[in-house]
mmCIF file of C-alpha atoms in Angstrom:
data_model
loop_
_atom_site.group_PDB
_atom_site.id
_atom_site.type_symbol
_atom_site.label_atom_id
_atom_site.label_comp_id
_atom_site.label_asym_id
_atom_site.label_seq_id
_atom_site.Cartn_x
_atom_site.Cartn_y
_atom_site.Cartn_z
ATOM 1 C CA MET X 1 93.291 -63.494 62.204
ATOM 2 C CA ILE X 2 94.748 -65.980 64.660
ATOM 3 C CA LEU X 3 92.444 -68.043 66.897
ATOM 4 C CA ILE X 4 94.076 -69.907 69.754
ATOM 5 C CA ASP X 5 92.655 -73.047 71.361
ATOM 6 C CA GLN X 6 93.795 -72.670 74.955
ATOM 7 C CA ARG X 7 95.056 -75.562 77.002
ATOM 8 C CA GLY X 8 92.524 -78.304 77.578
ATOM 9 C CA CYS X 9 89.964 -77.390 74.892
ATOM 10 C CA GLY X 10 89.398 -77.275 71.157
ATOM 11 C CA ARG X 11 92.186 -79.127 69.370
ATOM 12 C CA SER X 12 94.635 -78.753 72.279
ATOM 13 C CA ARG X 13 95.704 -81.968 73.988
ATOM 14 C CA PRO X 14 95.149 -83.374 76.563
ATOM 15 C CA HIS X 15 91.500 -82.356 76.339
ATOM 16 C CA ALA X 16 89.953 -81.554 79.711
ATOM 17 C CA SER X 17 87.129 -84.000 79.022
ATOM 18 C CA GLU X 18 89.734 -86.794 78.958
ATOM 19 C CA SER X 19 92.020 -85.659 81.751
ATOM 20 C CA GLY X 20 91.144 -84.003 85.025
ATOM 21 C CA ASP X 21 94.732 -82.942 85.646
ATOM 22 C CA LEU X 22 94.751 -79.160 85.134
ATOM 23 C CA SER X 23 97.820 -78.431 87.270
ATOM 24 C CA ALA X 24 99.671 -76.992 84.256
ATOM 25 C CA ASN X 25 96.654 -74.950 83.144
ATOM 26 C CA THR X 26 96.705 -71.523 84.723
ATOM 27 C CA THR X 27 96.308 -67.941 83.506
ATOM 28 C CA TRP X 28 100.053 -67.484 83.457
ATOM 29 C CA HIS X 29 100.597 -70.663 81.458
ATOM 30 C CA LEU X 30 98.136 -69.244 78.899
ATOM 31 C CA VAL X 31 99.773 -65.810 78.847
ATOM 32 C CA ALA X 32 103.099 -67.538 78.115
ATOM 33 C CA ASP X 33 101.404 -69.677 75.436
ATOM 34 C CA ILE X 34 100.063 -66.623 73.663
ATOM 35 C CA GLU X 35 103.510 -65.041 73.643
ATOM 36 C CA ARG X 36 104.989 -68.265 72.237
ATOM 37 C CA VAL X 37 102.468 -68.201 69.408
ATOM 38 C CA ARG X 38 103.363 -64.581 68.611
ATOM 39 C CA GLU X 39 107.056 -65.414 68.512
ATOM 40 C CA ALA X 40 106.548 -68.583 66.495
ATOM 41 C CA LEU X 41 104.587 -66.713 63.844
ATOM 42 C CA GLY X 42 107.135 -63.890 63.699
ATOM 43 C CA ILE X 43 104.631 -61.191 64.648
ATOM 44 C CA GLU X 44 106.180 -58.071 66.136
ATOM 45 C CA ARG X 45 102.986 -56.543 67.577
ATOM 46 C CA TRP X 46 99.320 -57.385 67.275
ATOM 47 C CA LEU X 47 95.756 -56.365 68.080
ATOM 48 C CA VAL X 48 94.396 -58.550 70.895
ATOM 49 C CA LEU X 49 90.646 -59.298 71.179
ATOM 50 C CA GLY X 50 88.885 -61.308 73.862
ATOM 51 C CA GLY X 51 85.419 -61.691 75.351
ATOM 52 C CA SER X 52 84.156 -62.930 78.711
ATOM 53 C CA TRP X 53 86.975 -65.112 80.096
ATOM 54 C CA GLY X 54 88.848 -63.996 76.982
ATOM 55 C CA SER X 55 88.634 -60.411 78.222
ATOM 56 C CA SER X 56 90.376 -61.532 81.446
ATOM 57 C CA LEU X 57 93.070 -63.321 79.467
ATOM 58 C CA ALA X 58 93.506 -60.443 77.013
ATOM 59 C CA LEU X 59 93.903 -57.987 79.924
ATOM 60 C CA ALA X 60 96.394 -60.284 81.678
ATOM 61 C CA TYR X 61 98.401 -60.624 78.464
ATOM 62 C CA ALA X 62 98.286 -56.899 77.610
ATOM 63 C CA GLU X 63 99.256 -55.879 81.142
ATOM 64 C CA THR X 64 102.161 -58.333 81.016
ATOM 65 C CA HIS X 65 103.297 -57.509 77.460
ATOM 66 C CA PRO X 66 101.994 -53.988 76.720
ATOM 67 C CA ASP X 67 104.779 -53.382 74.217
ATOM 68 C CA ARG X 68 103.417 -56.235 72.059
ATOM 69 C CA VAL X 69 99.834 -54.951 71.837
ATOM 70 C CA THR X 70 98.828 -52.445 69.195
ATOM 71 C CA GLU X 71 95.125 -52.265 70.225
ATOM 72 C CA LEU X 72 92.857 -54.031 72.629
ATOM 73 C CA VAL X 73 89.194 -54.933 71.912
ATOM 74 C CA LEU X 74 87.286 -56.446 74.848
ATOM 75 C CA ARG X 75 83.740 -57.763 75.221
ATOM 76 C CA GLY X 76 81.680 -58.791 78.249
ATOM 77 C CA ILE X 77 84.230 -57.748 80.821
ATOM 78 C CA PHE X 78 85.114 -60.339 83.454
ATOM 79 C CA THR X 79 87.994 -60.080 85.897
ATOM 80 C CA LEU X 80 87.334 -62.962 88.342
ATOM 81 C CA ARG X 81 86.852 -60.730 91.321
ATOM 82 C CA ALA X 82 85.104 -62.457 94.213
ATOM 83 C CA SER X 83 82.014 -60.298 93.760
ATOM 84 C CA GLU X 84 81.735 -61.338 90.091
ATOM 85 C CA LEU X 85 81.998 -65.057 90.883
ATOM 86 C CA ASP X 86 79.534 -64.788 93.758
ATOM 87 C CA TRP X 87 76.989 -63.032 91.554
ATOM 88 C CA PHE X 88 76.816 -65.675 88.864
ATOM 89 C CA TYR X 89 77.826 -68.884 90.625
ATOM 90 C CA GLU X 90 76.763 -68.422 94.255
ATOM 91 C CA GLY X 91 73.180 -67.157 93.850
ATOM 92 C CA GLY X 92 73.001 -63.516 92.839
ATOM 93 C CA ALA X 93 71.797 -64.116 89.305
ATOM 94 C CA ALA X 94 69.298 -66.645 90.644
ATOM 95 C CA ALA X 95 67.062 -63.697 91.526
ATOM 96 C CA LEU X 96 66.444 -63.248 87.795
ATOM 97 C CA PHE X 97 66.459 -66.919 86.797
ATOM 98 C CA PRO X 98 65.097 -68.901 89.750
ATOM 99 C CA ASP X 99 63.742 -71.646 87.486
ATOM 100 C CA LEU X 100 67.094 -72.159 85.745
ATOM 101 C CA TRP X 101 68.971 -71.893 89.038
ATOM 102 C CA GLU X 102 67.158 -75.003 90.255
ATOM 103 C CA GLY X 103 68.897 -76.963 87.463
ATOM 104 C CA PHE X 104 72.264 -75.596 88.567
ATOM 105 C CA LEU X 105 71.650 -76.622 92.155
ATOM 106 C CA ALA X 106 70.320 -80.075 91.303
ATOM 107 C CA PRO X 107 73.611 -82.097 91.290
ATOM 108 C CA VAL X 108 74.857 -80.484 94.529
ATOM 109 C CA PRO X 109 73.901 -82.101 97.866
ATOM 110 C CA GLU X 110 72.087 -79.642 100.089
ATOM 111 C CA ALA X 111 74.843 -79.795 102.702
ATOM 112 C CA GLU X 112 77.354 -78.435 100.143
ATOM 113 C CA ARG X 113 75.335 -75.538 98.781
ATOM 114 C CA GLY X 114 77.040 -72.954 100.956
ATOM 115 C CA ASN X 115 79.983 -72.885 98.518
ATOM 116 C CA LEU X 116 78.806 -74.012 95.091
ATOM 117 C CA ILE X 117 82.081 -73.434 93.257
ATOM 118 C CA ALA X 118 83.874 -75.696 95.731
ATOM 119 C CA ALA X 119 81.094 -78.253 95.574
ATOM 120 C CA TYR X 120 81.283 -78.361 91.816
ATOM 121 C CA SER X 121 85.049 -78.748 92.013
ATOM 122 C CA ARG X 122 84.546 -81.983 93.897
ATOM 123 C CA LEU X 123 81.825 -83.233 91.543
ATOM 124 C CA LEU X 124 83.720 -82.421 88.345
ATOM 125 C CA SER X 125 86.904 -84.131 89.550
ATOM 126 C CA ASP X 126 85.082 -87.289 90.601
ATOM 127 C CA PRO X 127 86.266 -90.165 88.351
ATOM 128 C CA ASP X 128 82.744 -91.606 88.095
ATOM 129 C CA PRO X 129 81.005 -90.439 84.890
ATOM 130 C CA LEU X 130 77.684 -90.741 86.692
ATOM 131 C CA VAL X 131 78.912 -87.988 89.007
ATOM 132 C CA HIS X 132 80.979 -85.662 86.833
ATOM 133 C CA GLY X 133 78.764 -86.000 83.764
ATOM 134 C CA PRO X 134 75.520 -84.559 85.124
ATOM 135 C CA ALA X 135 77.450 -81.945 87.053
ATOM 136 C CA ALA X 136 79.212 -80.747 83.893
ATOM 137 C CA VAL X 137 75.981 -80.521 81.924
ATOM 138 C CA ALA X 138 74.271 -78.612 84.772
ATOM 139 C CA TRP X 139 77.155 -76.136 85.046
ATOM 140 C CA SER X 140 77.403 -75.588 81.286
ATOM 141 C CA THR X 141 73.617 -75.369 80.782
ATOM 142 C CA TRP X 142 73.276 -72.694 83.487
ATOM 143 C CA GLU X 143 75.699 -70.477 81.636
ATOM 144 C CA ALA X 144 74.279 -71.223 78.159
ATOM 145 C CA SER X 145 70.766 -70.457 79.314
ATOM 146 C CA THR X 146 71.663 -67.000 80.659
ATOM 147 C CA ILE X 147 74.209 -65.552 78.243
ATOM 148 C CA THR X 148 71.734 -64.418 75.596
ATOM 149 C CA LEU X 149 69.173 -61.632 75.946
ATOM 150 C CA LEU X 150 66.422 -63.921 74.638
ATOM 151 C CA PRO X 151 66.277 -67.712 74.912
ATOM 152 C CA ARG X 152 68.216 -69.578 72.231
ATOM 153 C CA PRO X 153 67.689 -73.341 72.542
ATOM 154 C CA GLU X 154 70.365 -74.133 69.994
ATOM 155 C CA VAL X 155 73.008 -72.434 72.187
ATOM 156 C CA VAL X 156 71.900 -74.423 75.230
ATOM 157 C CA ALA X 157 71.969 -77.685 73.233
ATOM 158 C CA ALA X 158 75.521 -76.988 72.057
ATOM 159 C CA PHE X 159 76.750 -76.287 75.573
ATOM 160 C CA ALA X 160 75.023 -79.408 76.893
ATOM 161 C CA GLU X 161 76.915 -81.794 74.576
ATOM 162 C CA PRO X 162 78.633 -84.057 77.157
ATOM 163 C CA ARG X 163 82.234 -83.814 75.953
ATOM 164 C CA TYR X 164 82.086 -80.071 75.447
ATOM 165 C CA ALA X 165 80.287 -79.546 78.783
ATOM 166 C CA LEU X 166 82.837 -81.558 80.745
ATOM 167 C CA ALA X 167 85.865 -79.651 79.380
ATOM 168 C CA PHE X 168 84.057 -76.304 79.682
ATOM 169 C CA ALA X 169 82.934 -76.915 83.273
ATOM 170 C CA ARG X 170 86.207 -78.390 84.485
ATOM 171 C CA ILE X 171 88.317 -75.562 83.071
ATOM 172 C CA GLU X 172 86.030 -72.751 84.229
ATOM 173 C CA ASN X 173 85.635 -74.178 87.706
ATOM 174 C CA HIS X 174 89.389 -74.814 88.015
ATOM 175 C CA TYR X 175 90.039 -71.143 87.225
ATOM 176 C CA PHE X 176 87.333 -69.907 89.556
ATOM 177 C CA VAL X 177 88.495 -72.012 92.512
ATOM 178 C CA HIS X 178 91.874 -70.300 92.157
ATOM 179 C CA GLY X 179 90.531 -66.816 91.466
ATOM 180 C CA GLY X 180 92.270 -66.879 88.113
ATOM 181 C CA TRP X 181 95.647 -66.754 89.946
ATOM 182 C CA PHE X 182 95.064 -63.003 90.250
ATOM 183 C CA GLU X 183 95.295 -60.784 93.257
ATOM 184 C CA GLU X 184 91.860 -59.371 94.043
ATOM 185 C CA GLU X 185 91.195 -56.400 91.722
ATOM 186 C CA GLN X 186 94.472 -57.008 89.882
ATOM 187 C CA LEU X 187 93.266 -56.592 86.328
ATOM 188 C CA VAL X 188 91.402 -53.368 87.092
ATOM 189 C CA ARG X 189 94.121 -52.085 89.434
ATOM 190 C CA ASP X 190 96.822 -52.522 86.781
ATOM 191 C CA ALA X 191 94.820 -51.041 83.914
ATOM 192 C CA GLY X 192 97.120 -48.011 84.000
ATOM 193 C CA LEU X 193 99.626 -50.172 82.139
ATOM 194 C CA LEU X 194 97.268 -49.954 79.128
ATOM 195 C CA ARG X 195 97.280 -46.172 78.970
ATOM 196 C CA ASP X 196 99.183 -46.027 75.688
ATOM 197 C CA ILE X 197 97.156 -48.836 74.016
ATOM 198 C CA PRO X 198 94.044 -47.741 72.048
ATOM 199 C CA GLY X 199 91.090 -49.802 73.284
ATOM 200 C CA VAL X 200 87.393 -50.474 72.874
ATOM 201 C CA ILE X 201 85.247 -52.052 75.586
ATOM 202 C CA VAL X 202 81.992 -53.576 74.266
ATOM 203 C CA GLN X 203 79.436 -54.402 76.938
ATOM 204 C CA GLY X 204 75.813 -55.590 76.798
ATOM 205 C CA ARG X 205 73.580 -53.534 79.061
ATOM 206 C CA TYR X 206 71.596 -56.633 80.065
ATOM 207 C CA ASP X 207 74.545 -58.987 80.463
ATOM 208 C CA ILE X 208 73.645 -61.269 83.352
ATOM 209 C CA CYS X 209 76.792 -63.375 83.219
ATOM 210 C CA THR X 210 79.228 -60.444 83.471
ATOM 211 C CA PRO X 211 77.159 -57.428 84.548
ATOM 212 C CA PRO X 212 78.182 -53.948 83.295
ATOM 213 C CA THR X 213 79.616 -52.822 86.637
ATOM 214 C CA THR X 214 82.920 -54.519 85.830
ATOM 215 C CA ALA X 215 83.149 -52.888 82.402
ATOM 216 C CA TRP X 216 82.414 -49.540 84.106
ATOM 217 C CA ASP X 217 85.134 -50.123 86.713
ATOM 218 C CA LEU X 218 87.616 -50.981 83.968
ATOM 219 C CA HIS X 219 86.650 -47.916 81.972
ATOM 220 C CA ARG X 220 87.176 -45.688 85.008
ATOM 221 C CA ALA X 221 90.638 -47.205 85.531
ATOM 222 C CA TRP X 222 91.405 -46.964 81.818
ATOM 223 C CA PRO X 223 89.530 -43.833 80.623
ATOM 224 C CA GLU X 224 91.498 -43.710 77.388
ATOM 225 C CA ALA X 225 89.495 -46.745 76.153
ATOM 226 C CA GLU X 226 86.195 -46.215 74.411
ATOM 227 C CA LEU X 227 83.235 -47.832 76.188
ATOM 228 C CA ARG X 228 80.453 -49.065 73.926
ATOM 229 C CA MET X 229 77.407 -49.950 76.061
ATOM 230 C CA ILE X 230 75.011 -51.879 73.842
ATOM 231 C CA PRO X 231 71.495 -51.009 75.063
ATOM 232 C CA ASP X 232 69.649 -54.152 73.950
ATOM 233 C CA ALA X 233 72.135 -57.013 74.364
ATOM 234 C CA GLY X 234 73.154 -59.683 76.825
ATOM 235 C CA HIS X 235 76.502 -61.423 77.080
ATOM 236 C CA ALA X 236 77.002 -63.512 73.922
ATOM 237 C CA TYR X 237 79.430 -62.206 71.308
ATOM 238 C CA ASP X 238 76.907 -62.671 68.480
ATOM 239 C CA GLU X 239 74.133 -60.661 70.115
ATOM 240 C CA PRO X 240 72.826 -57.912 67.782
ATOM 241 C CA GLY X 241 74.819 -54.786 68.410
ATOM 242 C CA ILE X 242 77.725 -56.524 70.146
ATOM 243 C CA LEU X 243 78.969 -58.289 67.038
ATOM 244 C CA ASP X 244 78.494 -55.104 65.021
ATOM 245 C CA ALA X 245 80.551 -53.123 67.556
ATOM 246 C CA LEU X 246 83.325 -55.714 67.553
ATOM 247 C CA ILE X 247 83.559 -55.726 63.754
ATOM 248 C CA GLU X 248 83.476 -51.930 63.639
ATOM 249 C CA ALA X 249 86.278 -51.635 66.142
ATOM 250 C CA THR X 250 88.562 -54.180 64.514
ATOM 251 C CA ASP X 251 87.933 -52.781 61.027
ATOM 252 C CA ARG X 252 88.684 -49.283 62.279
ATOM 253 C CA PHE X 253 91.944 -50.369 63.866
ATOM 254 C CA ALA X 254 92.899 -52.406 60.819
ATOM 255 C CA SER X 255 92.603 -49.345 58.555
ATOM 256 C CA SER X 256 94.339 -46.935 60.907
#
């Protein structure tokens, strides 16, 4: 099993908490990086698994290099469509979490709340730690507080660690400002390129971060893939039922 730290996070350098220059950090840089890893390790073809943003990246990679993918396992489907970004970052999900939404709004001046992704872009790129620090924690905490079906304070605390939060928020926001460098609907539109790749889509029914409508749209565009709708789960990969489905799918493909 090969785990890749994408540009700007994990053990990759420069870390996004140390450098705000993400000009060479785009979806297509990452797709090329994944292909370089495959070539460097001498792997002819491989199963690709990704969740949340990783599902976007896995789809982008598989649609670019379908001949290199044996199977595709995706979780918490996210394709960076405008409707998906508006739901979670511009106020839709606030209808379910109005108390937590207040924390997300807090760093943003009222005059800038008409476009929160753009406002956060300014805050997170500000060189002053007293500006970018609280903004990063607010962005990261909003996501951590809403990705699990039931509250998990330890998850929120991990996401709120300042260095992690700054890299996480800067990278996510950078990708969202640019729509992932996708054409609108691109990943769903081009799902026909996956027709010959066996796939499993694992989706939590009560996923607030990436609601099931996107998984359903992908399944309709790629009906050959199996859709596993987990009835009592949210977004996180280790939610009961989601982790079981991911392990079952990868074990099944490994033995086929």
